[in-house]
CSV table of C-alpha atoms in Angstrom, one decimal:
chain,number,residue,atom,x,y,z
H,678,MET,CA,140.0,-6.5,85.0
H,679,ILE,CA,137.1,-8.7,83.6
H,680,ASN,CA,139.4,-10.6,81.4
H,681,ALA,CA,141.8,-11.3,84.2
H,682,TRP,CA,139.0,-12.5,86.4
H,683,SER,CA,137.6,-14.8,83.8
H,684,THR,CA,141.1,-16.2,83.1
H,685,THR,CA,141.6,-16.9,86.8
H,686,VAL,CA,138.2,-18.6,87.1
H,687,GLY,CA,138.9,-20.7,84.0
H,688,ARG,CA,142.2,-21.8,85.3
H,689,THR,CA,140.6,-22.8,88.6
H,690,PHE,CA,138.0,-24.9,86.9
H,691,ARG,CA,140.6,-26.6,84.7
H,692,ALA,CA,142.7,-27.4,87.8
H,693,LEU,CA,139.6,-28.9,89.6
H,694,ARG,CA,138.8,-30.9,86.5
H,695,ASP,CA,142.3,-32.4,86.2
H,696,THR,CA,142.9,-33.2,89.8
H,697,SER,CA,142.2,-36.6,91.3
H,698,ALA,CA,140.2,-35.2,94.1
H,699,PRO,CA,138.2,-32.2,92.6
H,700,MET,CA,135.4,-32.2,95.2
H,701,THR,CA,137.8,-31.9,98.2
H,702,TYR,CA,139.4,-28.8,96.6
H,703,ALA,CA,136.1,-27.5,95.6
H,704,LEU,CA,134.7,-27.8,99.1
H,705,ILE,CA,137.8,-26.1,100.5
H,706,ALA,CA,137.4,-23.3,97.9
H,707,LEU,CA,133.6,-22.9,98.6
H,708,CYS,CA,134.0,-22.8,102.4
H,709,SER,CA,136.8,-20.2,102.1
H,710,LEU,CA,134.8,-18.1,99.7
H,711,ILE,CA,131.7,-18.1,101.8
H,712,PHE,CA,133.8,-17.2,104.9
H,713,VAL,CA,135.6,-14.3,103.2
H,714,LEU,CA,132.2,-12.9,101.9
H,715,GLY,CA,130.5,-13.3,105.3
H,716,PRO,CA,130.7,-11.2,108.5
H,717,ALA,CA,133.0,-13.4,110.5
H,718,SER,CA,136.0,-12.6,108.2
H,719,GLY,CA,135.8,-8.9,108.9
H,720,LEU,CA,136.6,-8.2,105.3
H,721,THR,CA,133.2,-7.2,104.0
H,722,PRO,CA,132.3,-3.6,104.7
H,723,ALA,CA,128.6,-4.2,104.1
H,724,TYR,CA,128.3,-5.8,107.5
H,725,GLY,CA,129.5,-2.7,109.3
H,726,SER,CA,132.2,-2.4,111.9
H,727,ALA,CA,132.6,-1.8,115.7
H,728,ASP,CA,129.4,-2.5,117.5
H,729,ALA,CA,127.4,-3.4,114.3
H,730,LEU,CA,129.6,-6.3,113.3
H,731,PRO,CA,129.0,-8.6,116.2
H,732,ALA,CA,125.3,-8.2,115.8
H,733,ALA,CA,125.6,-9.0,112.1
H,734,GLN,CA,127.6,-12.1,112.9
H,735,ARG,CA,125.0,-13.4,115.4
H,736,ALA,CA,122.2,-12.8,112.9
H,737,TYR,CA,124.2,-14.5,110.1
H,738,PHE,CA,125.0,-17.6,112.2
H,739,ARG,CA,121.4,-17.9,113.4
H,740,ARG,CA,120.2,-17.6,109.8
H,741,TRP,CA,122.5,-20.2,108.2
H,742,GLY,CA,123.6,-22.3,111.2
H,743,VAL,CA,121.7,-24.9,113.2
H,744,VAL,CA,119.8,-23.7,116.2
H,745,PRO,CA,118.5,-26.9,117.9
H,746,ALA,CA,115.5,-25.2,119.5
H,747,ASP,CA,114.4,-23.8,116.2
H,748,LEU,CA,115.2,-27.0,114.3
H,749,PHE,CA,112.8,-29.1,116.4
H,750,HIS,CA,110.2,-26.4,116.9
H,751,GLU,CA,109.9,-25.7,113.1
H,752,PRO,CA,111.5,-28.7,111.4
H,753,VAL,CA,110.1,-28.0,107.9
H,754,ARG,CA,111.4,-24.4,107.8
H,755,GLU,CA,114.8,-25.3,109.4
H,756,ALA,CA,115.3,-28.7,107.7
H,757,LEU,CA,118.1,-27.4,105.4
H,758,THR,CA,120.2,-25.6,108.1
H,759,PRO,CA,122.3,-28.7,108.9
H,760,VAL,CA,123.5,-28.4,105.2
H,761,THR,CA,124.0,-24.7,105.1
H,762,ALA,CA,125.8,-24.8,108.4
H,763,LEU,CA,128.5,-27.1,106.9
H,764,PHE,CA,129.7,-24.2,104.8
H,765,VAL,CA,129.8,-21.5,107.5
H,766,HIS,CA,132.6,-20.9,109.9
H,767,GLY,CA,132.9,-18.7,112.9
H,768,SER,CA,136.5,-17.5,112.7
H,769,TRP,CA,139.8,-17.7,110.7
H,770,VAL,CA,141.1,-20.3,113.1
H,771,HIS,CA,137.9,-22.3,112.8
H,772,LEU,CA,138.1,-22.2,109.0
H,773,LEU,CA,141.8,-22.9,108.6
H,774,GLY,CA,141.7,-25.8,111.1
H,775,ASN,CA,138.8,-27.5,109.4
H,776,MET,CA,140.2,-27.0,105.9
H,777,LEU,CA,143.6,-28.4,107.0
H,778,PHE,CA,142.0,-31.6,108.1
H,779,LEU,CA,139.8,-31.8,105.0
H,780,PHE,CA,142.9,-31.4,102.8
H,781,VAL,CA,144.9,-33.9,104.7
H,782,PHE,CA,142.3,-36.7,104.8
H,783,GLY,CA,139.9,-35.8,102.1
H,784,VAL,CA,142.1,-36.3,99.0
H,785,MET,CA,142.8,-40.0,99.6
H,786,THR,CA,139.3,-40.7,100.8
H,787,GLU,CA,137.8,-39.1,97.7
H,788,GLU,CA,140.2,-40.9,95.4
H,789,ARG,CA,139.0,-44.2,97.0
H,790,MET,CA,135.2,-43.3,96.9
H,791,GLY,CA,135.0,-41.3,93.7
H,792,ARG,CA,133.8,-37.7,93.5
H,793,VAL,CA,130.0,-38.3,93.5
H,794,GLU,CA,129.9,-40.8,96.3
H,795,PHE,CA,132.4,-38.7,98.3
H,796,THR,CA,130.3,-35.5,98.0
H,797,LEU,CA,127.1,-37.3,99.0
H,798,PHE,CA,129.0,-39.0,101.9
H,799,TYR,CA,130.4,-35.6,103.1
H,800,VAL,CA,127.1,-33.8,103.0
H,801,GLY,CA,125.0,-36.7,104.4
H,802,CYS,CA,127.3,-37.5,107.2
H,803,GLY,CA,127.8,-33.9,108.1
H,804,TYR,CA,124.0,-33.5,108.2
H,805,LEU,CA,123.7,-36.5,110.6
H,806,ALA,CA,126.5,-35.2,112.8
H,807,LEU,CA,124.8,-31.8,113.3
H,808,LEU,CA,121.4,-33.5,113.7
H,809,GLY,CA,122.8,-35.7,116.3
H,810,TYR,CA,124.2,-32.8,118.2
H,811,ALA,CA,121.0,-30.9,117.9
H,812,ALA,CA,119.0,-33.9,119.2
H,813,ALA,CA,121.2,-34.1,122.3
H,814,ASN,CA,120.8,-30.3,122.9
H,815,ALA,CA,117.2,-29.9,121.7
H,816,THR,CA,116.5,-26.8,123.8
H,817,SER,CA,119.7,-24.9,123.0
H,818,GLU,CA,119.4,-21.5,121.4
H,819,GLN,CA,123.1,-21.5,120.4
H,820,SER,CA,123.9,-21.4,116.7
H,821,LEU,CA,126.1,-24.3,115.5
H,822,VAL,CA,128.2,-23.8,112.4
H,823,GLY,CA,131.2,-25.4,110.7
H,824,ALA,CA,132.2,-28.4,108.6
H,825,SER,CA,133.8,-30.4,111.5
H,826,GLY,CA,131.0,-33.0,111.6
H,827,ALA,CA,131.4,-33.8,108.0
H,828,ILE,CA,135.2,-33.7,108.2
H,829,SER,CA,135.1,-36.0,111.3
H,830,ALA,CA,133.2,-38.5,109.1
H,831,VAL,CA,136.0,-38.3,106.5
H,832,LEU,CA,138.4,-39.1,109.3
H,833,GLY,CA,136.4,-42.1,110.3
H,834,ALA,CA,136.2,-43.4,106.7
H,835,PHE,CA,140.0,-42.7,106.3
H,836,LEU,CA,140.7,-44.8,109.4
H,837,TYR,CA,138.8,-47.8,108.0
H,838,LEU,CA,140.2,-47.5,104.4
H,839,PHE,CA,143.8,-46.5,105.2
H,840,PRO,CA,144.6,-47.8,108.7
H,841,ARG,CA,148.3,-48.0,108.1
H,842,ALA,CA,148.8,-44.7,106.3
H,843,ARG,CA,151.3,-42.7,108.3
H,844,VAL,CA,150.2,-39.3,109.6
H,845,THR,CA,152.4,-36.5,110.8
H,846,SER,CA,151.2,-35.2,114.1
H,847,LEU,CA,152.2,-32.4,116.5
H,848,LEU,CA,151.9,-33.6,120.1
H,849,PRO,CA,152.0,-30.9,122.8
H,850,PHE,CA,153.4,-33.2,125.5
H,851,LEU,CA,156.4,-33.8,123.2
H,852,PHE,CA,157.0,-30.0,122.7
H,853,PHE,CA,155.1,-30.1,119.4
H,854,LEU,CA,157.8,-32.1,117.7
H,855,PRO,CA,156.4,-33.6,114.4
H,856,MET,CA,156.1,-37.3,114.7
H,857,ARG,CA,154.7,-39.9,112.2
H,858,PHE,CA,152.2,-42.5,113.4
H,859,PRO,CA,149.9,-44.8,111.5
H,860,ALA,CA,146.3,-43.7,111.2
H,861,TRP,CA,145.1,-46.5,113.5
H,862,VAL,CA,147.1,-44.8,116.3
H,863,VAL,CA,146.4,-41.1,115.5
H,864,LEU,CA,142.7,-41.1,114.7
H,865,PRO,CA,141.4,-43.3,117.6
H,866,PHE,CA,143.5,-41.1,119.9
H,867,TRP,CA,141.8,-38.0,118.4
H,868,ALA,CA,138.4,-39.6,118.8
H,869,ALA,CA,139.2,-40.4,122.5
H,870,LEU,CA,140.1,-36.7,123.1
H,871,GLN,CA,136.7,-35.7,121.5
H,872,TRP,CA,134.9,-38.1,123.8
H,873,LEU,CA,136.7,-36.8,126.9
H,874,ALA,CA,136.0,-33.2,125.9
H,875,ALA,CA,132.4,-33.9,125.1
H,876,GLY,CA,131.9,-35.3,128.6
H,877,ARG,CA,133.3,-32.1,130.1
H,878,SER,CA,131.6,-29.5,127.9
H,879,GLY,CA,128.5,-27.8,129.1
H,880,GLU,CA,125.9,-25.5,127.7
H,881,GLY,CA,127.2,-22.3,126.1
H,882,PRO,CA,129.7,-21.3,123.4
H,883,GLY,CA,132.4,-23.8,122.5
H,884,VAL,CA,133.3,-26.7,120.3
H,885,ALA,CA,130.6,-29.2,119.4
H,886,TYR,CA,132.6,-32.3,120.3
H,887,LEU,CA,129.5,-34.5,120.2
H,888,ALA,CA,129.1,-33.6,116.5
H,889,HIS,CA,132.7,-34.7,116.0
H,890,LEU,CA,132.0,-38.0,117.6
H,891,VAL,CA,128.7,-38.6,115.7
H,892,GLY,CA,130.4,-37.7,112.4
H,893,PHE,CA,133.4,-40.0,113.1
H,894,GLY,CA,131.2,-42.9,114.0
H,895,VAL,CA,128.9,-42.5,111.0
H,896,GLY,CA,131.9,-42.1,108.7
H,897,PHE,CA,133.6,-45.2,110.0
H,898,GLY,CA,130.4,-47.2,110.0
H,899,TYR,CA,129.6,-46.2,106.4
H,900,ALA,CA,133.1,-47.3,105.2
H,901,TRP,CA,132.8,-50.6,107.0
H,902,VAL,CA,129.4,-51.4,105.6
H,903,ARG,CA,130.1,-50.0,102.1
H,904,TYR,CA,133.5,-51.4,101.4
H,905,GLY,CA,133.8,-54.4,103.6
H,906,ARG,CA,137.0,-56.1,104.8
H,907,THR,CA,138.4,-56.9,101.4
H,908,THR,CA,138.8,-53.3,100.1
H,909,ARG,CA,141.2,-51.8,102.6
H,910,VAL,CA,144.2,-50.0,101.1
H,911,ASN,CA,147.6,-49.7,102.8
H,912,PRO,CA,149.3,-46.8,101.0
H,913,ALA,CA,153.0,-46.2,101.4
H,914,PRO,CA,153.2,-42.4,101.3
H,915,ALA,CA,151.8,-40.3,104.2
H,916,PRO,CA,149.3,-37.6,103.9
H,917,ALA,CA,150.2,-33.9,104.5
H,918,PRO,CA,151.0,-32.8,108.0
H,919,GLU,CA,148.2,-32.5,110.6
H,920,GLY,CA,148.2,-30.1,113.5
H,921,GLU,CA,144.8,-29.1,114.9
H,922,ASN,CA,141.6,-30.6,115.8
H,923,PRO,CA,138.7,-29.7,113.6
H,924,SER,CA,136.2,-27.5,115.5
């Protein structure tokens, strides 16, 4: 058993070392592992079952997520929560939707930026996205978790770096038929939906659309300032299919 486990780990590290976007795959693997080991997956008996599990989930999210009221009341103690929250997800749908978007747009973005810059970009923009949401909801006691702020930043950078890359999208008003559009059509449309949703969302559980908008804007702005107008790339192949909004 130990030999089989060590062999699997060794193969995983070799695969990450040899790929052109190791940090994208490492982030996906890390988020997935943390989710499986946490209470939201329902796969870890240590968190209990039935009535005990929801309580364990709430305590877990409050410990590792961003609680705006706590963040601004005790900024020193809570300063790292916008980082830890990036690796915590609330449900299987939440995790899979975010990881799909990270896979679709992260690989090409990391290849363009390089692994070190991409990692710092991902964590830094994710931090700012969650901080922006917390600042706009400074009295909220609701825990905020998920990588969607960081992934939205990746989308923003992707839009600037690869505006003509064709993305496969599933549009509900076209009966979910897969259609291919350039990134400059798909991603601004996605951002507009986030803007509309943020304007309608109120206090209480739900999707942090404002964090998506902040992340998207910061990511696009970073790519614009960092790479300038002369470094855009117009790739021929399309990224993998896209189907859900990160949340």
